[in-house]
Short mmCIF file of N, CA and C in Angstrom, two decimals:
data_model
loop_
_atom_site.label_atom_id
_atom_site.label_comp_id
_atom_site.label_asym_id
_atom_site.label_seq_id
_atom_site.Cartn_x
_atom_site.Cartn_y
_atom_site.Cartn_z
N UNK A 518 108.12 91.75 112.39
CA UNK A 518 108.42 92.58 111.24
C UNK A 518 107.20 92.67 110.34
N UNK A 519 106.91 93.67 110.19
CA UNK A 519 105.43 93.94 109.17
C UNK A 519 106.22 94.22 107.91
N UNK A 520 105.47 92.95 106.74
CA UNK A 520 105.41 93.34 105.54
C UNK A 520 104.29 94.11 104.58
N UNK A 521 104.90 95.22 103.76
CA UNK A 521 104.18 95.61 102.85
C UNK A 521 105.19 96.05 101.43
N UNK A 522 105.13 95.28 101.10
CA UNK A 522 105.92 95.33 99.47
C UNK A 522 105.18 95.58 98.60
N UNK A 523 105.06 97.38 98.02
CA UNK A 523 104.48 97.64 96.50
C UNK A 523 105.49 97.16 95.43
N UNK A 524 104.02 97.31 94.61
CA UNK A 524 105.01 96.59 93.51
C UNK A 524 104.26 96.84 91.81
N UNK A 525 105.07 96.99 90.93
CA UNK A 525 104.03 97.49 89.89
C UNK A 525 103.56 98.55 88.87
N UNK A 526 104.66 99.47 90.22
CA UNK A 526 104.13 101.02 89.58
C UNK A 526 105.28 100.70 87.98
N UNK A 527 105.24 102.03 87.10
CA UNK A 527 106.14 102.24 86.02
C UNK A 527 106.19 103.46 85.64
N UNK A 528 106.24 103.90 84.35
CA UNK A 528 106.08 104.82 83.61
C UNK A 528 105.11 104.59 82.26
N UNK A 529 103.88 105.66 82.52
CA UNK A 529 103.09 104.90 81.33
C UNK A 529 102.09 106.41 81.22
N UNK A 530 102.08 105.98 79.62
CA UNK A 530 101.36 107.69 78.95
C UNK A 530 99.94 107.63 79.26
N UNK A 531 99.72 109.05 79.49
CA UNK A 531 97.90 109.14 79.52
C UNK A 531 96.91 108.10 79.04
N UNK A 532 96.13 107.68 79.39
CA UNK A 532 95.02 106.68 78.89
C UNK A 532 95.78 105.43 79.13
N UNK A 533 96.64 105.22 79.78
CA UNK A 533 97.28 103.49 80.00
C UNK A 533 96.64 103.67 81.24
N UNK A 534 97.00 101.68 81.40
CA UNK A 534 96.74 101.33 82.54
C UNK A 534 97.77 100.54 83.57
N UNK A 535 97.63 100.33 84.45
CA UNK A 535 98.74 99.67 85.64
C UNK A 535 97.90 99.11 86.58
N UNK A 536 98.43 97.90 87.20
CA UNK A 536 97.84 96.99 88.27
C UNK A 536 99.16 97.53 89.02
N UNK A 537 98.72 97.78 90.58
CA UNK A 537 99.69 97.34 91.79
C UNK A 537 99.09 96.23 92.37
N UNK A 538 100.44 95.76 93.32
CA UNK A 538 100.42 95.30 93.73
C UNK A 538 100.67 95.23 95.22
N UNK A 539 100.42 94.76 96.24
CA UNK A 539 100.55 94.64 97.87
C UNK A 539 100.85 93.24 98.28
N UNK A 540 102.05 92.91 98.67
CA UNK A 540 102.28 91.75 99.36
C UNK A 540 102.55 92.16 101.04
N UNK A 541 101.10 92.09 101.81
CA UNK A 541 101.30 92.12 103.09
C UNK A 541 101.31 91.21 103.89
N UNK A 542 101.65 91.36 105.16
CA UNK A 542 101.83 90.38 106.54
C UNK A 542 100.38 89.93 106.60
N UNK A 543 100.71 88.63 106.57
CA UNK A 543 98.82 87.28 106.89
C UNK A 543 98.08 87.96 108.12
N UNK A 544 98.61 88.55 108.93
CA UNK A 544 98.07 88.70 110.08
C UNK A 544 97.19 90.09 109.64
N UNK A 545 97.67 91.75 109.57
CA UNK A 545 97.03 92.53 109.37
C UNK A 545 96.01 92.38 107.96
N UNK A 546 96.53 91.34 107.10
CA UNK A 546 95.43 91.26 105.47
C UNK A 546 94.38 90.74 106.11
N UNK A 547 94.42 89.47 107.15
CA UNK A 547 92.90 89.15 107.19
C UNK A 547 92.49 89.70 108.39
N UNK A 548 92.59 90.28 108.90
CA UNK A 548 92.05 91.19 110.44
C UNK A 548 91.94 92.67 109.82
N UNK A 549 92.28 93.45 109.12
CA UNK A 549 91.88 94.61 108.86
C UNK A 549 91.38 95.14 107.51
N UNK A 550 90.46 96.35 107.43
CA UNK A 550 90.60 96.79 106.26
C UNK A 550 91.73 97.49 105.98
N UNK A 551 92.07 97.17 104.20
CA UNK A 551 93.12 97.57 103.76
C UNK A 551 92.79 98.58 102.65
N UNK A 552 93.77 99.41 102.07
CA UNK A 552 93.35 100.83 101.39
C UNK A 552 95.36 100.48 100.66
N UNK A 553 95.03 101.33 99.60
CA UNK A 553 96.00 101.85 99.05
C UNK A 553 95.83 103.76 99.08
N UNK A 554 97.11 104.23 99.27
CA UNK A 554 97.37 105.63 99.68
C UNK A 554 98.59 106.27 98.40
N UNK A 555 98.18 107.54 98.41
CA UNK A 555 99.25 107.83 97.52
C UNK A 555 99.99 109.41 97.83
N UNK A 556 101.05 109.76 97.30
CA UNK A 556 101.37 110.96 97.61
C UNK A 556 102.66 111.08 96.61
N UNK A 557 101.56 112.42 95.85
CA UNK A 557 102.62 113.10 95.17
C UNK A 557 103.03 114.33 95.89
N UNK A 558 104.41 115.01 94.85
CA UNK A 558 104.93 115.88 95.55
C UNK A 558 104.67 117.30 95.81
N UNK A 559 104.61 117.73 96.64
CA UNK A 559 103.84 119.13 97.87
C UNK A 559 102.34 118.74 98.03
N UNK A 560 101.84 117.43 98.11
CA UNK A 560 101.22 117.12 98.61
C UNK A 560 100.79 115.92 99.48
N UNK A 561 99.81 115.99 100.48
CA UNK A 561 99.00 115.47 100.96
C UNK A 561 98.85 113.94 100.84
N UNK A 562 99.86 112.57 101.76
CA UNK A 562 99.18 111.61 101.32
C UNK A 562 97.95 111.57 101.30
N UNK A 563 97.42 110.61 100.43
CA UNK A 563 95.92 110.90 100.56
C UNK A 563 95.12 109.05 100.44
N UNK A 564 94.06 109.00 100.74
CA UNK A 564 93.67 107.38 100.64
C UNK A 564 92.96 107.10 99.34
N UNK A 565 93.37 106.63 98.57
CA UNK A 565 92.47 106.34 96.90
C UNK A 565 91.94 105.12 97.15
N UNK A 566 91.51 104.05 97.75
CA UNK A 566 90.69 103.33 98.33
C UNK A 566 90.94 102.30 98.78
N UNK A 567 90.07 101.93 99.50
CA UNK A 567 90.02 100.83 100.53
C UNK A 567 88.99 99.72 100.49
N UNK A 568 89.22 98.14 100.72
CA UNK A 568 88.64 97.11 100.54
C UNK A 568 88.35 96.22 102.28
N UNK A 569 87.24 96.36 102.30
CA UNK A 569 87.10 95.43 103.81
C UNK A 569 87.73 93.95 103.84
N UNK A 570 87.59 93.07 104.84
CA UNK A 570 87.79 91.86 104.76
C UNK A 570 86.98 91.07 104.05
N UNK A 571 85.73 91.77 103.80
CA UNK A 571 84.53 91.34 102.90
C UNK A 571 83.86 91.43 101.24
N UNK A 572 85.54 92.30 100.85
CA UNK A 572 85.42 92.64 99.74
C UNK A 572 84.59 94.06 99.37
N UNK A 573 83.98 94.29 100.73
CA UNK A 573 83.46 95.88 100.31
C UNK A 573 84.25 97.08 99.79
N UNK A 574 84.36 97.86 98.95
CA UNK A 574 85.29 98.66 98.71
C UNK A 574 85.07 100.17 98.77
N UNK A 575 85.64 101.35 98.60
CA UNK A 575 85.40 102.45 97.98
C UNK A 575 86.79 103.30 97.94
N UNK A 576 85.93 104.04 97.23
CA UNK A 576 87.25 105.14 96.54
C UNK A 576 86.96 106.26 96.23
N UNK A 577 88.45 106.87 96.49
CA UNK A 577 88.19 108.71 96.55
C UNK A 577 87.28 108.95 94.78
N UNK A 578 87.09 110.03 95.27
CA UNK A 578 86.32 110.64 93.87
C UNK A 578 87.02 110.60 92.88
N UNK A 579 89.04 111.11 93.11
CA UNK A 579 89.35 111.39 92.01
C UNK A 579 89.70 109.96 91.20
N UNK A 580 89.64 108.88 91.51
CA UNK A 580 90.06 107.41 90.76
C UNK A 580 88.52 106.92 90.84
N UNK A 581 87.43 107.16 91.19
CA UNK A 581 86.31 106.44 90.95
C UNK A 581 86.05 106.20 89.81
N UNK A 582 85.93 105.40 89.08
CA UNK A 582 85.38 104.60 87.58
C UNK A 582 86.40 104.31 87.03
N UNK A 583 87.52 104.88 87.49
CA UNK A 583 88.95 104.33 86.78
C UNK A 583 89.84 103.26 87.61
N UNK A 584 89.20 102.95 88.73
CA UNK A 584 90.34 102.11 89.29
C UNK A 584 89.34 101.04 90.18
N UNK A 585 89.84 99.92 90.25
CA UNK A 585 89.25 98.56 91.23
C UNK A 585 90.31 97.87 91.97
N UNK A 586 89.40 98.08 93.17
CA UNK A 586 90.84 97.51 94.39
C UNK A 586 90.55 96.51 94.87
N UNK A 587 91.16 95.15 94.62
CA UNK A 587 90.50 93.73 95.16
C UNK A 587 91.69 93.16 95.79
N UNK A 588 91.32 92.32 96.66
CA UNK A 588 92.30 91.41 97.34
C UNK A 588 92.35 89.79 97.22
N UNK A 589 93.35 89.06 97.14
CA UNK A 589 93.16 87.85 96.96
C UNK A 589 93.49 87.23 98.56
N UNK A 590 93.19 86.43 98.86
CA UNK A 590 93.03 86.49 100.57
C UNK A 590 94.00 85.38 100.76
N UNK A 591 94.25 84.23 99.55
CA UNK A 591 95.23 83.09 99.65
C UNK A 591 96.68 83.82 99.54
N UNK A 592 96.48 84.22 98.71
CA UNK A 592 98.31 85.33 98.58
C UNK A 592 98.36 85.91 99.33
N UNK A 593 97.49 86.53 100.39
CA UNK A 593 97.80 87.87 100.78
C UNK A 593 98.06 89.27 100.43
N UNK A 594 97.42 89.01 99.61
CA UNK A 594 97.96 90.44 98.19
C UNK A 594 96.64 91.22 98.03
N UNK A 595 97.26 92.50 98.13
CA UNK A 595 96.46 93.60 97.74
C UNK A 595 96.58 94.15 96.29
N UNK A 596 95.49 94.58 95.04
CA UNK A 596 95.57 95.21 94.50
C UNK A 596 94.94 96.73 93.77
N UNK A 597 95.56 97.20 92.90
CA UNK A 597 94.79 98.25 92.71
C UNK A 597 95.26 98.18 91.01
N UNK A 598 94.20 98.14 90.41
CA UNK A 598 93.87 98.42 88.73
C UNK A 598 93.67 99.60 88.42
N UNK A 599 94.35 100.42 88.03
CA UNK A 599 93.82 101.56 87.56
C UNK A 599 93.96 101.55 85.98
N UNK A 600 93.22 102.18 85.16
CA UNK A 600 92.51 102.67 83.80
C UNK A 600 92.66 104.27 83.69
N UNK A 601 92.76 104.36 82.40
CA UNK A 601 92.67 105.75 81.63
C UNK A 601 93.46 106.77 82.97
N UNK A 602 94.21 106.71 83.07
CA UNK A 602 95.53 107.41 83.64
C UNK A 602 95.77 108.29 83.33
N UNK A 603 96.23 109.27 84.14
CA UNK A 603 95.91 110.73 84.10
C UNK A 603 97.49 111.03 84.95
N UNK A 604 97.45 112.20 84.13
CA UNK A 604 98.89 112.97 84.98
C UNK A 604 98.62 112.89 86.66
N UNK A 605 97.80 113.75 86.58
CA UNK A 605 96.92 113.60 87.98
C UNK A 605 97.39 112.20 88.89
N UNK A 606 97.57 111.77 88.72
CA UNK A 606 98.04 109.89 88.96
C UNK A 606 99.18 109.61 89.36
N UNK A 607 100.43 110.74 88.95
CA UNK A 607 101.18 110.82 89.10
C UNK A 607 101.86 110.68 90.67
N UNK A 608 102.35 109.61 91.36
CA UNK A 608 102.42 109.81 92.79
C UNK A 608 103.18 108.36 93.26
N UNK A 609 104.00 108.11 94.52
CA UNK A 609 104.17 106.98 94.76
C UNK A 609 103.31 106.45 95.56
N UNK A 610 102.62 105.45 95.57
CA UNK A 610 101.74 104.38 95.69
C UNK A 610 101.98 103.49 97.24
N UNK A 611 101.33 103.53 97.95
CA UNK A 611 101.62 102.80 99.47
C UNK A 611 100.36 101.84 99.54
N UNK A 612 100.52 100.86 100.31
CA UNK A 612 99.17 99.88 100.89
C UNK A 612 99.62 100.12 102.34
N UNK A 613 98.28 100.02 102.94
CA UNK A 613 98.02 99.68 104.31
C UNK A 613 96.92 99.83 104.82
N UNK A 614 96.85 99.53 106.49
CA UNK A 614 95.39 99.44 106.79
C UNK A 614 94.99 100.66 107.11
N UNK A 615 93.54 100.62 106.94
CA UNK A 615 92.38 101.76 106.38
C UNK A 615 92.25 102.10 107.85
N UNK A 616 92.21 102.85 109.00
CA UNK A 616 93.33 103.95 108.67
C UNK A 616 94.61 103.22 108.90
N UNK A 617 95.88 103.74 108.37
CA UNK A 617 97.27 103.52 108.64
C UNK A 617 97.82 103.03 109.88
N UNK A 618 98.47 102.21 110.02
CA UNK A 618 98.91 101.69 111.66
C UNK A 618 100.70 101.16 111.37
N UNK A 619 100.77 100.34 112.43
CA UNK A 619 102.23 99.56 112.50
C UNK A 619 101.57 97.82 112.43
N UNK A 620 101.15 97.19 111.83
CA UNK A 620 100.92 95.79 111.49
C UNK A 620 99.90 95.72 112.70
N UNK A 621 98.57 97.02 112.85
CA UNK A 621 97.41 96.95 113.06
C UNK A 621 97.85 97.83 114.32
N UNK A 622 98.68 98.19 114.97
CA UNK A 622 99.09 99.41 115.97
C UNK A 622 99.26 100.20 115.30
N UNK A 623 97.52 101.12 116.08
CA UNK A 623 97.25 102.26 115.54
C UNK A 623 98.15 103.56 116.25
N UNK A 624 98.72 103.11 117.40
CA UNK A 624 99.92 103.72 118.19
C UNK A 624 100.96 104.49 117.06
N UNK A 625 100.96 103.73 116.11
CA UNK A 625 102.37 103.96 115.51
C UNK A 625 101.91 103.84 113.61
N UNK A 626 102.69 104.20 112.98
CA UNK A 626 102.49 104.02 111.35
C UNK A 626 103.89 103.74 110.56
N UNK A 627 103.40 102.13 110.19
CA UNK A 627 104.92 102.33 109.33
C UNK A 627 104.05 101.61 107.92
N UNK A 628 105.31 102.17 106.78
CA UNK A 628 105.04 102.14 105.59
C UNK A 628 105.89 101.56 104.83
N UNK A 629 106.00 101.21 103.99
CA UNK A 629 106.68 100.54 102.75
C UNK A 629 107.31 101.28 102.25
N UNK A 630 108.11 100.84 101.10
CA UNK A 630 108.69 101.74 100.28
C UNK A 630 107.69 102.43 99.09
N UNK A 631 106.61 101.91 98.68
CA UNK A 631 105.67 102.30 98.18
C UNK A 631 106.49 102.13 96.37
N UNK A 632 105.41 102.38 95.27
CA UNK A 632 105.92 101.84 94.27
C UNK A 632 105.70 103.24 93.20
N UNK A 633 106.35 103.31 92.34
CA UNK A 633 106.03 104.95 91.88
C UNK A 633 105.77 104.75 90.46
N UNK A 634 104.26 105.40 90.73
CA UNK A 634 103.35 105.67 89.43
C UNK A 634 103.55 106.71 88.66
N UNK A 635 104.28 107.38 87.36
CA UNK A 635 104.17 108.23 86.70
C UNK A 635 103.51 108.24 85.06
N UNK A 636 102.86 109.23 84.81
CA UNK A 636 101.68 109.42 83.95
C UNK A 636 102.29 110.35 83.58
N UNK A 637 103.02 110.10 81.72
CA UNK A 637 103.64 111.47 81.05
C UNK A 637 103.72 110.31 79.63
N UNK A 638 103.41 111.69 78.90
CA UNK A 638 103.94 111.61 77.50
C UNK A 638 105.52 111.45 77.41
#
């Protein structure tokens, strides 16, 4: 059974901030890179960034300078900090590995329930 439990998201006005969270399976956290993904509605999941096993990271353009994605490797936990929050932001929130798989079977893709970020006055 592959775990990925978001966790974190809320409701919070422009210019706030939110930490997620990722509690994944020991096995795919330290064998793969991991990414957080997001998808709002009539669109496109999309990958807002990803952290190696080495702590290397990057991120799409549109969260660059506003968000840091680190992992703690004893928990098993993935996170993502995001800053100055934007409607734009608006979306539910998934972790998994960079690209997407089934607990590292790239055969297959399963996902979490993912955690839902909304950005409104």
């Amino acid at each position: 059974q592959v775990q990925l439990v978001e966790s974190g998201g809320g409701l919070v006005q422009p210019g706030g901030s939110l930490t997620l969270s990722c509690a994944a399976s020991g096995n795919i956290f330290r064998s793969y890179v991991m990414g957080w993904y997001r998808q709002a509605p009539g669109k496109q999941r999309e990958l807002v960034a990803s952290i190696t096993r080495d702590g290397c990271t990057n991120y799409a353009d549109s969260v660059k300078g506003r968000s840091t994605i680190s992992r703690d490797n004893a928990k098993n936990t993935l996170y993502l900090q995001m800053n100055n929050l934007e409607p734009e932001d608006t979306a539910v929130y998934y972790c998994n590995t960079d690209p997407p798989s089934y607990g590292g079977d790239y055969r297959r893709v399963y996902w979490g329930q993912g955690t839902q970020v909304t950005v409104s006055s």
